[in-house]
Each structure stands twice: as structure tokens, then as C-alpha cells.
Amino acid sequence: MIANFKYKIAPSLLSADFSCLSKQVELVELAGADMLHLDVMDGHFVPNITFGPLLVEALRKWTKLPFDVHLMIENPDGFIQPFIESGAEYITFHYEACNNKQIEKILSYRQTKIREGYLKIGLAIKPKTKLEVIYPYLENLDLILLMTVEPGFSGQKFMPEVLPKISKLKKIIEKKVHLRRIEIEIDGGINTETARLCASAGANIFVAGNSVFRSGNIGEAIQQLKESIQSGIIYKQKQK
């Protein structure tokens, strides 16, 4: 188990019914979701466009769930402050969208805001990006997001080749006490079966889109995901 972190379900708003977003947000909160995952896309870093800080701010009054903002945009360093102001508790940006100077600038927000107790910064990588690229930044991160599909669109098939990467990252984190604050989030193709596999590998935050919002019963879908995650945890414990 990763430190003492709770295992969290983070429904992805990208799969919600955009004609009634506030209602959808209320439904997942009532169903027992732990966070709300908000995918921000610019049409450049990924071939899709979604929404920005104004929508995040508008949704803030409808829920007490932590907002997990995933920036799939170029030059994310210029958007950290607007999303802080919109009400985000977690902000994750992509390694592939930045140079080292931009990454350091983003991490400086964490060093300032972490003292105020309301901001966590994460670094995301695509499925084919080597895990080693994040090592220089581990000291200043709260979360690592491992994409299990190519970013850009919901409904894609889970890429099982990422599972060893989850296990490897978990081992690296557990070796050093001061790194055990880092949570491991997975995003893409998450359903009851893939959530079980990722829990067994060491993830603790599970972004689920279609399997929640398009399930026909949001409450049942979230409960089934929780049961699958618990099954993966039990399996991992038996393997030790």
C-alpha cells in the first residue's frame, strides 16, 4: 500500500453530460466519489478542446469535492494561477508540454502555496514516455499521473504495458520516507477490471470517465469500482 493514502475514485468530467454539468457533479458526489477530475485541453498539445478556468470556477459552488485539474495544454506555466483562483486543489501538468525552466516555475507555485495548505502539484506523462524523466522532480511533487491511454479523448482502450511502470514508481516512492507523500494516479480506460489491475500494481487515484458517467447508474458504477480496487489490494497483499 502507498503510505497511508486513501484509494480514491476521480470521475472524469470529460465523459459527463455537458448539458447538465452541475447535476452530474452533484450525482457523483452523492454516489461517493472522492474527487472530480477536470481535463483541460487546448487543441494543440492534444487534438481536442474542452474548457478553462471559468467553467471550473462555475462548478466550484456545486460541490465540496476536491478539484483535480489535469492540464493537457502547451505552456501550462501560464495557467497555474488562474486555476488556483478558480478553486483547484490539485493541478497536474504534462512533462511533454514543458521545458525544464517551465517545470521549475510551476513547482515554485507548490513551494509557495503548499505552506497555505490548499494546493498539490502533479506531473503527468504519456504512456510511451520513460518514467525516468520525472526522477529529477520527485522531491517537489505531490502526485504522479501515469496516462494509460494517449491523452485527448475519452473512451479509449486501456494500455496494459503501463502496469509495470506503476509498480516501478511505487517501489521508488516507498524506498524514501519523504517521498511517500506522492500519490499515483492513473487515467484512461479505467473500468472494474483495469482498476483492479492498477490497484494491485500500486496506484491509489483512479480516473474513470465512461465507466461512471455512461454506465446508466452512477452510484452502482462507483461502488463496483471501489470493490474492484479492494480486490486488487487484497491480491497484492497475498503476493507479498
CSV table of C-alpha atoms in Angstrom, one decimal:
chain,number,residue,atom,x,y,z
A,1,MET,CA,0.0,0.0,0.0
A,2,ILE,CA,1.3,3.5,-0.8
A,3,ALA,CA,2.0,5.2,2.5
A,4,ASN,CA,-1.4,5.6,4.2
A,5,PHE,CA,-3.2,7.1,1.3
A,6,LYS,CA,-6.9,6.5,0.8
A,7,TYR,CA,-7.8,4.9,-2.5
A,8,LYS,CA,-9.8,7.5,-4.5
A,9,ILE,CA,-12.3,7.5,-7.3
A,10,ALA,CA,-12.0,10.6,-9.5
A,11,PRO,CA,-14.8,10.7,-12.1
A,12,SER,CA,-13.7,12.5,-15.3
A,13,LEU,CA,-16.0,15.3,-16.3
A,14,LEU,CA,-14.9,14.8,-19.9
A,15,SER,CA,-17.5,11.9,-20.1
A,16,ALA,CA,-20.3,13.8,-18.4
A,17,ASP,CA,-23.4,15.2,-20.0
A,18,PHE,CA,-22.4,18.8,-20.7
A,19,SER,CA,-26.0,19.9,-20.9
A,20,CYS,CA,-26.4,19.4,-17.1
A,21,LEU,CA,-22.9,19.6,-15.6
A,22,SER,CA,-23.9,20.9,-12.2
A,23,LYS,CA,-26.4,18.0,-11.8
A,24,GLN,CA,-23.8,15.5,-12.9
A,25,VAL,CA,-21.3,16.8,-10.4
A,26,GLU,CA,-23.9,16.5,-7.6
A,27,LEU,CA,-24.7,12.9,-8.6
A,28,VAL,CA,-21.1,11.7,-8.4
A,29,GLU,CA,-20.6,13.4,-5.1
A,30,LEU,CA,-23.7,11.7,-3.7
A,31,ALA,CA,-22.6,8.4,-5.2
A,32,GLY,CA,-19.3,8.5,-3.1
A,33,ALA,CA,-16.7,9.9,-5.5
A,34,ASP,CA,-13.6,11.3,-3.8
A,35,MET,CA,-12.5,13.9,-6.3
A,36,LEU,CA,-13.6,15.4,-9.6
A,37,HIS,CA,-11.2,15.1,-12.5
A,38,LEU,CA,-11.3,18.0,-14.9
A,39,ASP,CA,-9.5,17.6,-18.2
A,40,VAL,CA,-8.3,20.9,-19.7
A,41,MET,CA,-7.3,20.7,-23.4
A,42,ASP,CA,-6.2,23.4,-25.8
A,43,GLY,CA,-6.3,21.8,-29.2
A,44,HIS,CA,-2.5,22.0,-29.5
A,45,PHE,CA,-0.9,19.6,-27.0
A,46,VAL,CA,-3.8,17.2,-27.7
A,47,PRO,CA,-6.2,17.3,-30.6
A,48,ASN,CA,-9.3,18.3,-28.6
A,49,ILE,CA,-10.6,21.4,-26.9
A,50,THR,CA,-12.6,21.4,-23.6
A,51,PHE,CA,-12.8,24.2,-21.1
A,52,GLY,CA,-10.9,26.7,-19.0
A,53,PRO,CA,-10.8,28.3,-15.5
A,54,LEU,CA,-14.2,30.0,-15.9
A,55,LEU,CA,-16.1,26.6,-16.1
A,56,VAL,CA,-14.1,25.3,-13.1
A,57,GLU,CA,-15.0,28.3,-11.1
A,58,ALA,CA,-18.6,28.0,-12.1
A,59,LEU,CA,-18.7,24.4,-10.9
A,60,ARG,CA,-17.0,25.1,-7.6
A,61,LYS,CA,-20.2,26.2,-5.9
A,62,TRP,CA,-22.0,23.0,-6.7
A,63,THR,CA,-19.7,20.6,-4.9
A,64,LYS,CA,-17.3,20.2,-2.0
A,65,LEU,CA,-15.3,17.5,-3.8
A,66,PRO,CA,-11.6,18.4,-4.4
A,67,PHE,CA,-11.0,19.5,-8.0
A,68,ASP,CA,-8.3,17.5,-9.8
A,69,VAL,CA,-7.3,19.7,-12.8
A,70,HIS,CA,-5.4,17.9,-15.5
A,71,LEU,CA,-3.7,20.4,-17.8
A,72,MET,CA,-3.3,18.9,-21.3
A,73,ILE,CA,-2.1,22.2,-22.8
A,74,GLU,CA,1.0,23.8,-24.1
A,75,ASN,CA,2.8,26.3,-21.9
A,76,PRO,CA,0.9,25.3,-18.7
A,77,ASP,CA,3.1,27.5,-16.5
A,78,GLY,CA,1.0,30.5,-17.6
A,79,PHE,CA,-2.2,28.9,-16.4
A,80,ILE,CA,-1.4,27.7,-12.9
A,81,GLN,CA,-2.5,30.9,-11.1
A,82,PRO,CA,-5.9,31.1,-13.0
A,83,PHE,CA,-6.8,27.6,-12.0
A,84,ILE,CA,-5.7,28.2,-8.4
A,85,GLU,CA,-8.1,31.1,-8.3
A,86,SER,CA,-10.8,29.1,-9.9
A,87,GLY,CA,-10.8,26.6,-7.0
A,88,ALA,CA,-8.5,23.8,-8.0
A,89,GLU,CA,-6.9,21.7,-5.1
A,90,TYR,CA,-4.8,19.5,-7.4
A,91,ILE,CA,-3.2,20.8,-10.6
A,92,THR,CA,-1.3,18.3,-12.8
A,93,PHE,CA,0.7,19.3,-15.9
A,94,HIS,CA,2.4,17.3,-18.6
A,95,TYR,CA,6.2,16.8,-18.8
A,96,GLU,CA,6.0,16.6,-22.6
A,97,ALA,CA,4.4,20.1,-22.7
A,98,CYS,CA,7.2,21.9,-20.9
A,99,ASN,CA,10.9,22.7,-20.9
A,100,ASN,CA,12.9,22.5,-17.7
A,101,LYS,CA,12.5,26.2,-17.0
A,102,GLN,CA,8.7,26.0,-17.2
A,103,ILE,CA,8.6,22.9,-14.9
A,104,GLU,CA,10.7,24.8,-12.3
A,105,LYS,CA,8.3,27.7,-12.5
A,106,ILE,CA,5.3,25.5,-11.9
A,107,LEU,CA,7.0,23.8,-9.0
A,108,SER,CA,7.7,27.1,-7.4
A,109,TYR,CA,3.9,27.6,-7.0
A,110,ARG,CA,3.8,24.4,-5.0
A,111,GLN,CA,6.6,25.7,-2.7
A,112,THR,CA,4.6,28.8,-2.0
A,113,LYS,CA,1.1,27.5,-1.9
A,114,ILE,CA,1.8,24.2,-0.1
A,115,ARG,CA,2.5,26.3,3.0
A,116,GLU,CA,-1.0,27.6,2.8
A,117,GLY,CA,-2.3,24.0,2.7
A,118,TYR,CA,-4.5,24.0,-0.3
A,119,LEU,CA,-2.6,23.2,-3.4
A,120,LYS,CA,-1.0,20.0,-4.6
A,121,ILE,CA,1.0,19.8,-7.8
A,122,GLY,CA,1.3,16.7,-10.1
A,123,LEU,CA,3.4,15.8,-13.1
A,124,ALA,CA,1.8,13.6,-15.9
A,125,ILE,CA,3.5,11.5,-18.5
A,126,LYS,CA,2.1,9.8,-21.7
A,127,PRO,CA,2.2,6.0,-21.9
A,128,LYS,CA,5.3,5.9,-24.1
A,129,THR,CA,7.3,8.5,-22.1
A,130,LYS,CA,10.0,6.9,-19.9
A,131,LEU,CA,9.4,7.0,-16.2
A,132,GLU,CA,13.0,8.2,-15.6
A,133,VAL,CA,12.2,11.7,-16.9
A,134,ILE,CA,10.2,12.5,-13.7
A,135,TYR,CA,13.0,11.5,-11.3
A,136,PRO,CA,14.7,14.9,-11.1
A,137,TYR,CA,11.4,16.4,-9.9
A,138,LEU,CA,10.1,13.9,-7.3
A,139,GLU,CA,11.3,16.0,-4.3
A,140,ASN,CA,8.8,18.7,-5.3
A,141,LEU,CA,5.8,16.7,-6.4
A,142,ASP,CA,2.6,15.6,-4.6
A,143,LEU,CA,1.3,13.4,-7.4
A,144,ILE,CA,2.4,11.5,-10.5
A,145,LEU,CA,-0.2,10.9,-13.2
A,146,LEU,CA,0.5,7.9,-15.5
A,147,MET,CA,-1.6,8.0,-18.6
A,148,THR,CA,-2.9,4.6,-19.6
A,149,VAL,CA,-4.2,5.9,-22.9
A,150,GLU,CA,-2.9,8.5,-25.3
A,151,PRO,CA,-4.3,11.8,-23.9
A,152,GLY,CA,-7.0,13.7,-25.8
A,153,PHE,CA,-10.3,11.7,-25.9
A,154,SER,CA,-12.4,9.6,-23.6
A,155,GLY,CA,-13.4,6.1,-24.3
A,156,GLN,CA,-10.0,4.7,-25.4
A,157,LYS,CA,-8.8,1.2,-24.6
A,158,PHE,CA,-6.5,0.7,-21.6
A,159,MET,CA,-2.8,0.1,-22.4
A,160,PRO,CA,-1.6,-2.7,-20.1
A,161,GLU,CA,2.0,-2.0,-20.9
A,162,VAL,CA,1.8,0.9,-18.4
A,163,LEU,CA,1.2,-1.5,-15.4
A,164,PRO,CA,5.0,-2.3,-14.9
A,165,LYS,CA,5.6,1.4,-14.8
A,166,ILE,CA,3.1,1.8,-12.0
A,167,SER,CA,4.8,-0.9,-10.0
A,168,LYS,CA,8.3,0.6,-10.6
A,169,LEU,CA,7.2,4.0,-9.5
A,170,LYS,CA,5.6,2.6,-6.3
A,171,LYS,CA,8.8,0.9,-5.4
A,172,ILE,CA,10.8,4.1,-5.9
A,173,ILE,CA,8.4,6.1,-3.7
A,174,GLU,CA,8.4,3.5,-0.9
A,175,LYS,CA,12.2,3.5,-0.7
A,176,LYS,CA,12.3,7.0,0.7
A,177,VAL,CA,10.1,8.1,3.6
A,178,HIS,CA,9.9,11.7,2.5
A,179,LEU,CA,8.6,10.7,-1.0
A,180,ARG,CA,5.8,8.7,0.4
A,181,ARG,CA,3.5,11.7,0.3
A,182,ILE,CA,3.4,11.2,-3.5
A,183,GLU,CA,0.2,9.8,-4.8
A,184,ILE,CA,0.0,7.7,-8.0
A,185,GLU,CA,-2.9,8.5,-10.3
A,186,ILE,CA,-3.9,6.5,-13.4
A,187,ASP,CA,-6.1,7.9,-16.2
A,188,GLY,CA,-7.5,6.2,-19.3
A,189,GLY,CA,-9.7,3.2,-20.0
A,190,ILE,CA,-10.4,2.6,-16.3
A,191,ASN,CA,-13.2,0.2,-15.5
A,192,THR,CA,-13.7,-2.6,-12.9
A,193,GLU,CA,-11.1,-4.9,-14.4
A,194,THR,CA,-8.4,-2.3,-15.2
A,195,ALA,CA,-8.9,-0.6,-11.8
A,196,ARG,CA,-8.2,-3.9,-10.1
A,197,LEU,CA,-5.0,-4.3,-12.1
A,198,CYS,CA,-3.8,-0.8,-11.3
A,199,ALA,CA,-4.6,-1.1,-7.6
A,200,SER,CA,-2.6,-4.3,-7.5
A,201,ALA,CA,0.3,-2.5,-9.2
A,202,GLY,CA,0.3,0.3,-6.7
A,203,ALA,CA,-2.0,3.2,-7.9
A,204,ASN,CA,-4.2,5.0,-5.4
A,205,ILE,CA,-6.2,7.5,-7.6
A,206,PHE,CA,-8.4,6.2,-10.3
A,207,VAL,CA,-9.7,8.5,-13.0
A,208,ALA,CA,-12.9,6.9,-14.5
A,209,GLY,CA,-14.9,8.6,-17.3
A,210,ASN,CA,-17.2,6.4,-19.4
A,211,SER,CA,-17.4,3.7,-16.8
A,212,VAL,CA,-19.0,6.1,-14.4
A,213,PHE,CA,-20.9,8.8,-16.3
A,214,ARG,CA,-22.2,6.5,-19.1
A,215,SER,CA,-22.9,3.4,-17.0
A,216,GLY,CA,-26.6,4.0,-16.6
A,217,ASN,CA,-26.3,4.1,-12.8
A,218,ILE,CA,-23.5,6.3,-11.4
A,219,GLY,CA,-23.9,5.1,-7.9
A,220,GLU,CA,-23.6,1.4,-8.8
A,221,ALA,CA,-20.6,2.2,-11.1
A,222,ILE,CA,-18.7,3.9,-8.4
A,223,GLN,CA,-19.4,1.2,-5.8
A,224,GLN,CA,-18.3,-1.5,-8.3
A,225,LEU,CA,-15.1,0.4,-8.9
A,226,LYS,CA,-14.4,0.5,-5.2
A,227,GLU,CA,-15.0,-3.2,-4.9
A,228,SER,CA,-12.6,-3.9,-7.7
A,229,ILE,CA,-9.9,-1.7,-6.2
A,230,GLN,CA,-10.3,-3.5,-2.9
A,231,SER,CA,-9.9,-6.8,-4.8
A,232,GLY,CA,-6.7,-5.6,-6.3
A,233,ILE,CA,-5.4,-4.5,-2.9
A,234,ILE,CA,-6.1,-7.9,-1.4
A,235,TYR,CA,-4.4,-9.7,-4.3
A,236,LYS,CA,-1.3,-7.6,-3.9
A,237,GLN,CA,-1.2,-8.3,-0.2
A,238,LYS,CA,-1.4,-12.1,-0.8
A,239,GLN,CA,1.5,-11.8,-3.3
A,240,LYS,CA,3.9,-10.4,-0.6
